[in-house]
Amino acid sequence: MTVPPEADPEGTAVRLRSIPEASVARLALYLRMLGEFSEQGAETVSSDELAAATGVNPAKLRKDLSFIGSYGIRGVGYEVRPLLHQLEQALGLNHRQAVALVGVGNLGHALAGYGGFGGRGFPVVALFDVDPDLVGIHINGILVEHVREIPLISAERGVTIGMIATPGPAAQAVCDLLVSAGVQCILNFAPVVLQVPGDVEVRKVDLAVELQILAFHVARRHLDDATATAVNGHPVNGHRVNGAKGLSES
Amino acid sequence: MTVPPEADPEGTAVRLRSIPEASVARLALYLRMLGEFSEQGAETVSSDELAAATGVNPAKLRKDLSFIGSYGIRGVGYEVRPLLHQLEQALGLNHRQAVALVGVGNLGHALAGYGGFGGRGFPVVALFDVDPDLVGIHINGILVEHVREIPLISAERGVTIGMIATPGPAAQAVCDLLVSAGVQCILNFAPVVLQVPGDVEVRKVDLAVELQILAFHVARRHLDDATATAVNGHPVNGHRVNGAKGLSES
DNA sequence: ACCTGTGAAGATTTTCACAGCA
DNA sequence: TGCTGTGAAAATCTTCACAGGT
């Protein structure tokens, strides 16, 4: 028997389930920007201010926040501190998420030393590689261990997120090891599509693809300019100059 | 006078303009995967094969390819080699794109040494930083120059893409310098929203946000499991498990 | 007067399903 | 038969515009 489509009407948990995927990505953005507002001593922000700071449309932002049931104050805005906590809770940042990083070559080494993780509630608690020259060294005070230790050590240290920064061909095997250790969330920097069970979430960061998307836009722009010039006699400047627009992002 | 909606019927250039943004991102993916198929000596691929390899729905893939006017062969599939060239052309990879990288701290240093760029037609031709300890050193054979040289050197070396890997507070100033040098495409790793003129394209890669999105999914999953277990008596395992592919073990 | 919360319209993207060709 | 190419339906996401508090 399957789960009925509408179990638990008005339940406390269910509202989370219904946050659109696209909104989740932006909520994370709002959270960081709110942190900065908070550090600067702001008590409240309006949707317009926060929207400008994050490059998002204000109505969209309000709708995003409405998904986590936030309470803004009409005529005023949102109280920074409470909103911040609400976002943290919605994003599951109440309990720390321990990160294991596999592959400490070029990119991996940088990620291991990158301050942006630990400071934000994602401490890197384990490093792995296969290279005998790397296994045994310390990076940022953390010992690099052999990949074969992944299952044991991940379980031991309560790893919930795995980052894969290995060469492409090694990624799937590493992924399988992480999954076998119970890791359900994987951030994949390797240029391959990982095969995982349905209860594992994978996100991919693909730098070469990002550049190619940009390359496409250069090419298109040159074509646009050429045709527009041919018709108009002078180049176009089509888009609005960014009152916080146009940087739609994912 | 504005540009007429349908100048150049059947023209070679215009079709490019109409590729949906979401498709462009996937075309880059197909391109890489095709490269691998090609290396393995495949002559043709079906949309199903390529879709499986890239993790995309086959119908979506066919539609994506139809935007660049590709000619597949019914009953057979696509010829790897010609399709590859068509994709390269559509993505603007016929002429090399020179990349300038600003900020060679932790992350930037790794990016500078990352082989995935130069090998794919995106040679890094200039490095910049403000830190006196870094200015003057060589990374991968490239001299790190002072940020103030950005306008001059970028123009000299024909930079078309800028990558910003500085700390957040420095990013906007660096961005302005790149724009003043005529750079129209920027890949931004700094955790800020850049303000740019309308003719400049920015893409953002935000690692902390990626982790937070994952964290959200862990949290949601735990809630789901809890409720599903409560209803079913055992945890759910929603999706298909995806026929054991490949690169097995170590 | 100002700003949130949201129904409804609009735009975009995904998926289906099948005609048509090799 | 097998697989592409594509209208049309469905799903998702964005934007508008305004009711309703403060």
XYZ file of C-alpha atoms (C1' of nucleotides) in Angstrom:
544
model
C 0.000 0.000 0.000
C 1.241 3.409 -0.828
C 1.176 6.522 1.220
C -2.082 8.400 0.701
C -1.566 11.670 -1.179
C -2.868 13.790 1.637
C -1.826 12.366 4.925
C -1.531 14.829 7.768
C -3.570 17.853 6.710
C -2.454 20.931 8.647
C 0.375 18.953 10.156
C 3.500 20.722 11.313
C 5.887 18.881 9.076
C 4.058 18.928 5.822
C 4.493 22.560 4.992
C 8.190 22.045 4.458
C 7.564 19.445 1.832
C 5.804 21.934 -0.364
C 8.540 24.515 -0.737
C 9.242 24.753 -4.468
C 12.703 23.662 -5.398
C 13.501 27.014 -6.966
C 12.591 28.802 -3.763
C 14.883 26.683 -1.624
C 17.897 27.878 -3.561
C 16.926 31.473 -2.955
C 16.124 30.997 0.709
C 19.760 30.087 1.226
C 20.724 33.344 -0.434
C 18.394 35.383 1.726
C 19.803 33.726 4.774
C 23.316 34.821 4.060
C 22.350 38.329 3.143
C 20.271 38.602 6.294
C 23.349 37.608 8.242
C 25.121 40.601 6.820
C 22.232 42.916 7.531
C 22.243 41.601 11.050
C 25.966 42.222 11.489
C 25.452 45.762 10.333
C 22.960 46.176 13.117
C 19.772 46.368 11.092
C 16.621 45.568 13.051
C 14.273 45.222 10.131
C 14.433 44.824 6.370
C 11.766 45.386 3.783
C 11.260 42.913 0.975
C 12.494 45.595 -1.407
C 15.789 46.021 0.416
C 16.465 42.338 0.751
C 15.416 41.789 -2.835
C 17.809 44.447 -4.082
C 20.653 42.947 -2.065
C 20.065 39.470 -3.434
C 19.146 40.389 -6.997
C 15.667 38.916 -6.760
C 12.268 40.311 -7.609
C 10.566 41.614 -4.422
C 7.278 39.825 -5.031
C 9.117 36.595 -5.594
C 11.004 37.103 -2.379
C 7.820 37.679 -0.406
C 6.305 34.564 -1.898
C 9.421 32.571 -1.058
C 9.253 33.721 2.531
C 5.571 32.941 2.700
C 6.416 29.294 2.075
C 8.188 29.067 5.392
C 5.265 30.805 7.020
C 7.193 33.858 8.034
C 5.533 36.745 9.667
C 6.510 40.108 8.297
C 4.989 43.284 9.632
C 2.867 45.192 7.168
C 3.960 48.739 6.712
C 7.369 47.918 8.204
C 9.093 44.855 6.837
C 10.679 41.808 8.423
C 12.478 41.666 11.733
C 15.982 40.566 10.864
C 16.760 38.389 13.842
C 13.574 36.279 13.948
C 13.525 35.857 10.192
C 17.087 34.680 10.301
C 16.227 32.002 12.796
C 13.194 30.940 10.864
C 15.280 30.534 7.741
C 17.912 28.552 9.574
C 15.302 26.219 10.876
C 13.604 25.826 7.518
C 16.911 24.991 5.860
C 17.816 22.455 8.498
C 20.744 24.373 9.914
C 19.842 23.875 13.549
C 22.091 20.871 13.818
C 25.538 21.009 12.306
C 26.135 18.978 9.170
C 29.457 17.190 9.105
C 31.142 17.167 5.714
C 33.531 14.596 4.254
C 35.641 15.683 1.297
C 36.986 13.063 -1.075
C 39.804 14.015 -3.416
C 42.326 16.532 -2.161
C 44.032 17.255 -5.454
C 43.921 20.677 -6.940
C 40.339 21.660 -6.359
C 39.799 19.486 -3.332
C 42.775 20.967 -1.544
C 41.320 24.418 -2.007
C 37.912 23.316 -0.809
C 39.469 21.783 2.276
C 41.095 25.083 3.116
C 38.113 27.183 2.168
C 36.804 29.045 5.185
C 33.306 29.462 3.815
C 32.157 26.050 5.001
C 33.158 25.593 8.611
C 32.156 29.137 9.405
C 28.679 28.472 8.103
C 27.843 25.355 10.030
C 29.387 22.828 7.674
C 32.588 21.667 9.363
C 34.793 19.460 7.225
C 35.476 16.491 9.486
C 37.203 14.056 7.157
C 39.445 14.101 4.092
C 40.118 11.184 1.764
C 42.288 10.398 -1.228
C 43.975 7.425 -2.888
C 47.288 9.084 -3.688
C 49.951 7.738 -1.277
C 51.657 11.137 -1.396
C 48.547 12.746 -0.006
C 47.312 10.126 2.433
C 48.880 10.950 5.767
C 49.355 14.679 5.344
C 47.336 17.231 7.239
C 45.315 19.997 5.661
C 43.934 22.628 7.972
C 44.619 20.279 10.829
C 42.730 17.360 9.330
C 44.435 14.110 8.429
C 43.970 12.822 4.901
C 42.947 9.181 5.048
C 42.735 6.475 2.448
C 39.531 6.217 0.477
C 39.012 2.678 1.694
C 38.376 4.100 5.152
C 35.373 6.054 3.974
C 32.674 3.747 5.326
C 34.207 3.355 8.746
C 35.276 6.927 9.370
C 32.175 8.520 7.892
C 29.966 6.536 10.176
C 32.223 7.258 13.149
C 32.199 10.994 12.646
C 28.553 11.296 11.706
C 29.114 12.572 8.197
C 25.889 13.702 6.542
C 27.251 15.441 3.451
C 29.895 14.180 1.044
C 31.794 16.364 -1.397
C 33.414 14.617 -4.343
C 36.352 16.412 -5.938
C 38.066 13.476 -7.568
C 38.836 13.003 -11.259
C 35.797 11.890 -13.225
C 36.595 8.189 -13.529
C 36.970 7.748 -9.782
C 33.803 9.562 -8.805
C 31.246 6.786 -9.088
C 33.232 4.371 -6.932
C 33.744 7.045 -4.301
C 30.088 7.886 -4.441
C 29.161 4.256 -3.828
C 31.404 4.194 -0.786
C 29.811 7.317 0.614
C 26.351 5.938 0.022
C 27.289 2.675 1.685
C 28.331 4.741 4.691
C 24.844 6.171 4.869
C 25.602 9.580 3.376
C 22.444 10.883 1.713
C 23.632 14.213 0.320
C 26.416 14.614 -2.172
C 27.948 17.662 -3.765
C 29.682 16.493 -6.912
C 32.451 18.474 -8.609
C 33.470 15.645 -10.919
C 32.249 15.857 -14.495
C 30.101 12.755 -14.445
C 26.493 11.928 -13.716
C 26.421 9.865 -10.567
C 24.125 6.884 -10.262
C 22.598 6.794 -6.798
C 19.670 5.190 -5.011
C 16.508 7.231 -4.884
C 16.990 8.293 -1.298
C 20.255 10.095 -2.025
C 20.348 13.695 -3.156
C 23.079 14.818 -5.545
C 23.939 18.327 -6.616
C 26.516 18.953 -9.276
C 28.855 21.888 -9.684
C 30.384 21.864 -13.122
C 32.850 24.627 -13.789
C 33.562 23.776 -17.407
C 29.849 23.878 -18.144
C 29.532 27.280 -16.495
C 32.207 28.650 -18.783
C 30.555 27.176 -21.826
C 27.278 28.811 -20.924
C 29.104 32.109 -20.699
C 30.813 31.440 -24.013
C 27.419 30.954 -25.569
C 26.335 34.336 -24.314
C 29.384 36.073 -25.723
C 28.719 34.472 -29.077
C 25.060 35.356 -29.055
C 25.799 38.891 -28.012
C 28.145 39.385 -30.914
C 25.482 38.167 -33.281
C 22.902 40.442 -31.689
C 25.178 43.428 -31.936
C 25.976 42.664 -35.529
C 22.371 42.357 -36.640
C 21.188 45.278 -34.541
C 23.939 47.475 -35.911
C 23.114 46.426 -39.415
C 19.516 47.506 -38.955
C 19.911 50.478 -36.675
C 23.196 51.990 -37.610
C 24.406 51.735 -34.028
C 24.784 49.023 -31.397
C 21.936 48.183 -29.072
C 21.934 48.338 -25.344
C 18.921 46.228 -24.794
C 18.590 45.360 -21.177
C 17.818 47.633 -18.304
C 20.840 48.606 -16.301
C 20.099 46.517 -13.382
C 18.160 47.907 -10.580
C 18.945 44.478 -9.242
C 17.554 42.569 -12.187
C 18.807 40.295 -14.815
C 21.066 38.244 -12.625
C 18.550 35.528 -12.300
C 20.374 32.685 -10.735
C 20.107 29.215 -9.545
C 12.738 52.173 -34.945
C 13.037 48.809 -33.396
C 14.303 45.648 -34.954
C 11.491 43.916 -36.828
C 10.431 40.681 -35.150
C 11.234 38.526 -38.141
C 14.230 39.840 -39.941
C 16.246 37.215 -41.779
C 13.823 34.356 -42.309
C 15.764 31.116 -42.713
C 18.895 33.034 -41.847
C 21.820 31.231 -40.293
C 22.202 33.405 -37.251
C 18.754 34.089 -35.954
C 17.883 30.637 -34.755
C 20.504 30.898 -32.062
C 18.717 33.748 -30.395
C 15.745 31.602 -29.557
C 17.417 28.830 -27.578
C 15.768 28.716 -24.159
C 18.114 29.511 -21.327
C 17.491 26.167 -19.653
C 18.461 24.338 -22.813
C 21.782 26.127 -23.168
C 22.965 24.744 -19.867
C 22.166 21.225 -20.997
C 23.713 21.609 -24.436
C 27.041 22.157 -22.725
C 26.532 18.896 -20.893
C 25.685 16.984 -24.043
C 28.778 18.384 -25.664
C 31.072 16.971 -23.059
C 29.404 13.620 -22.960
C 29.521 13.420 -26.746
C 33.234 14.035 -26.514
C 33.544 10.934 -24.379
C 31.391 8.875 -26.694
C 33.568 10.035 -29.525
C 36.760 9.048 -27.731
C 35.318 5.620 -27.156
C 34.857 5.319 -30.883
C 31.088 5.531 -31.098
C 29.765 6.545 -34.492
C 26.194 7.238 -33.479
C 24.195 7.792 -30.310
C 20.483 7.602 -29.777
C 18.710 10.208 -27.718
C 18.052 7.541 -25.124
C 21.726 6.706 -24.718
C 22.844 10.298 -24.516
C 19.978 11.092 -22.183
C 20.920 8.276 -19.847
C 24.538 9.397 -19.802
C 23.642 12.973 -18.938
C 20.765 12.265 -16.615
C 18.228 14.068 -18.772
C 14.831 13.041 -20.081
C 15.159 11.802 -23.698
C 12.325 13.904 -25.093
C 13.825 16.985 -23.492
C 17.157 16.148 -25.025
C 15.665 15.808 -28.502
C 13.896 19.099 -28.103
C 17.088 20.770 -26.935
C 18.919 19.485 -29.987
C 16.127 20.584 -32.254
C 16.829 24.182 -31.182
C 20.207 24.093 -32.846
C 18.608 22.571 -35.922
C 20.438 19.305 -35.688
C 19.701 16.514 -38.058
C 19.379 13.160 -36.396
C 18.599 10.077 -38.407
C 15.254 8.492 -37.706
C 15.512 4.908 -36.725
C 19.210 5.304 -35.976
C 20.147 8.255 -33.790
C 22.654 11.061 -34.104
C 26.040 10.881 -35.750
C 28.485 11.685 -32.986
C 31.071 13.647 -34.899
C 28.781 16.038 -36.812
C 26.607 16.640 -33.776
C 29.672 17.450 -31.769
C 30.703 20.115 -34.222
C 27.236 21.535 -34.415
C 27.142 21.868 -30.648
C 30.538 23.508 -30.555
C 29.432 26.028 -33.076
C 26.139 26.727 -31.325
C 27.924 27.308 -28.036
C 30.456 29.660 -29.567
C 33.443 27.418 -29.043
C 34.907 27.910 -32.504
C 37.134 30.701 -31.300
C 39.014 30.340 -28.054
C 37.847 32.415 -25.111
C 40.654 33.917 -23.063
C 40.020 33.896 -19.326
C 41.330 36.278 -16.675
C 41.210 35.104 -13.072
C 41.130 37.652 -10.284
C 41.952 36.525 -6.777
C 44.500 33.750 -6.377
C 43.886 33.003 -2.724
C 42.628 29.646 -1.680
C 39.989 28.966 -4.257
C 41.520 31.089 -6.986
C 44.816 29.285 -6.733
C 43.071 25.987 -7.300
C 41.132 27.361 -10.228
C 44.330 28.657 -11.788
C 45.828 25.202 -11.619
C 42.678 23.394 -12.650
C 43.246 21.583 -15.920
C 39.602 21.487 -16.875
C 39.645 24.959 -18.411
C 42.576 25.204 -20.761
C 41.910 21.748 -22.048
C 38.406 22.777 -23.011
C 39.159 25.894 -24.995
C 39.249 28.342 -22.105
C 42.915 29.176 -21.565
C 43.651 31.232 -18.469
C 45.788 34.059 -19.829
C 46.050 36.406 -16.858
C 46.054 36.256 -13.061
C 45.509 39.165 -10.713
C 45.576 39.844 -6.992
C 46.262 42.693 -4.585
C 48.287 40.785 -2.038
C 51.959 41.799 -2.380
C 52.967 38.285 -1.383
C 51.124 36.902 -4.388
C 51.797 39.549 -7.002
C 54.923 38.490 -8.823
C 54.728 34.769 -8.281
C 53.988 32.332 -11.082
C 51.170 29.802 -11.063
C 51.173 27.224 -13.804
C 53.614 29.425 -15.660
C 51.483 32.548 -15.471
C 52.632 35.656 -13.657
C 50.296 37.091 -11.032
C 49.891 40.803 -11.659
C 48.440 43.595 -9.582
C 44.732 44.205 -9.864
C 45.338 47.728 -11.069
C 46.728 46.283 -14.280
C 43.428 44.631 -15.140
C 42.250 47.123 -17.754
C 45.525 47.276 -19.616
C 46.426 43.609 -19.598
C 42.928 42.333 -20.254
C 42.651 44.443 -23.363
C 46.132 43.429 -24.478
C 45.482 39.724 -24.163
C 41.975 39.783 -25.552
C 40.263 38.565 -22.396
C 36.592 37.776 -22.963
C 35.720 36.024 -19.725
C 36.556 37.110 -16.183
C 36.466 34.850 -13.147
C 36.220 36.530 -9.765
C 37.478 34.522 -6.802
C 38.176 37.349 -4.396
C 36.695 37.862 -0.938
C 33.200 39.304 -1.089
C 33.997 42.930 -0.284
C 36.532 43.227 -3.102
C 34.375 41.679 -5.784
C 32.396 44.679 -6.974
C 35.480 46.836 -7.511
C 37.179 44.045 -9.413
C 34.067 43.536 -11.453
C 34.009 47.222 -12.390
C 37.601 46.976 -13.553
C 36.854 43.969 -15.711
C 33.840 45.662 -17.218
C 35.858 48.781 -17.937
C 38.265 46.538 -19.816
C 35.436 45.406 -22.033
C 34.869 42.006 -20.469
C 31.240 41.021 -20.991
C 31.085 37.660 -19.264
C 31.841 37.076 -15.622
C 31.873 33.955 -13.512
C 31.531 35.061 -9.914
C 32.594 32.907 -6.972
C 32.341 35.708 -4.439
C 29.257 35.704 -2.242
C 27.828 39.008 -3.448
C 25.427 40.120 -6.121
C 27.366 42.093 -8.680
C 25.932 45.224 -10.225
C 26.732 45.356 -13.920
C 25.549 47.132 -17.050
C 22.902 45.362 -19.058
C 25.309 44.155 -21.700
C 27.346 42.122 -19.245
C 26.448 38.554 -18.352
C 27.134 37.281 -14.851
C 26.898 33.750 -13.557
C 27.371 32.969 -9.923
C 28.780 29.863 -8.303
C 28.052 29.825 -4.608
C 29.412 26.875 -2.705
C 27.951 27.759 0.656
C 24.518 28.012 -0.900
C 24.928 24.618 -2.532
C 25.629 23.072 0.846
C 22.658 24.768 2.386
C 20.393 23.420 -0.301
C 21.687 19.962 0.472
C 21.178 20.545 4.168
C 17.581 21.387 3.442
C 17.131 18.110 1.661
C 18.591 16.128 4.557
C 16.235 17.861 6.910
C 13.234 17.314 4.692
C 14.140 13.710 4.183
C 14.258 13.052 7.885
C 10.824 14.540 8.236
C 9.529 12.485 5.334
C 10.990 9.309 6.753
C 9.462 10.027 10.103
C 5.987 10.594 8.705
C 6.222 7.813 6.140
C 7.353 5.376 8.782
C 4.534 6.453 11.001
C 2.050 5.662 8.258
C 3.643 2.637 6.654
C 5.560 0.937 9.344
C 8.738 1.122 7.281
C 10.782 3.782 5.502
C 10.078 4.733 1.918
C 12.385 4.225 -0.999
C 10.773 6.285 -3.671
C 12.810 6.367 -6.830
C 14.229 3.742 -9.122
C 17.660 2.470 -8.252
C 19.165 2.951 -11.583
C 20.823 -0.064 -13.122
C 24.254 -0.533 -11.667
C 26.460 1.396 -14.023
C 29.964 1.169 -14.326
C 33.266 2.186 -13.022
C 33.027 -0.295 -10.263
C 35.586 -0.580 -7.662
C 39.078 0.057 -6.497
C 1.451 56.150 3.551
C 3.750 52.005 3.518
C 4.663 47.222 3.084
C 3.234 42.331 3.469
C 0.699 38.277 1.756
C -1.454 36.132 -2.047
C -4.900 34.971 -5.875
C -4.634 34.989 -10.516
C -2.462 35.862 -14.923
C 1.515 35.100 -17.667
C 5.839 32.958 -19.052
C 8.755 29.281 -19.235
C 10.004 24.511 -18.915
C 8.990 19.714 -18.861
C 6.685 15.816 -20.347
C 3.640 13.190 -23.213
C 2.380 10.909 -27.206
C 2.404 10.188 -31.823
C 3.165 11.306 -36.838
C 6.671 10.432 -40.081
C 10.863 8.860 -41.941
C 14.960 5.522 -42.448
C 10.721 -1.834 -36.344
C 13.192 1.971 -34.134
C 14.069 6.485 -33.299
C 13.663 11.445 -34.409
C 11.048 15.767 -34.399
C 7.370 18.287 -32.550
C 2.573 19.938 -31.483
C -0.062 20.070 -27.413
C -0.909 19.216 -22.499
C 0.870 19.533 -17.888
C 3.785 21.266 -14.455
C 6.477 24.721 -12.637
C 8.038 29.248 -11.920
C 7.600 34.331 -12.203
C 5.288 38.530 -12.140
C 1.427 41.489 -11.488
C -1.705 43.933 -8.867
C -4.279 44.690 -5.051
C -6.672 43.526 -0.595
C -5.663 44.109 4.015
C -2.948 45.212 8.144
C -0.117 48.714 10.889
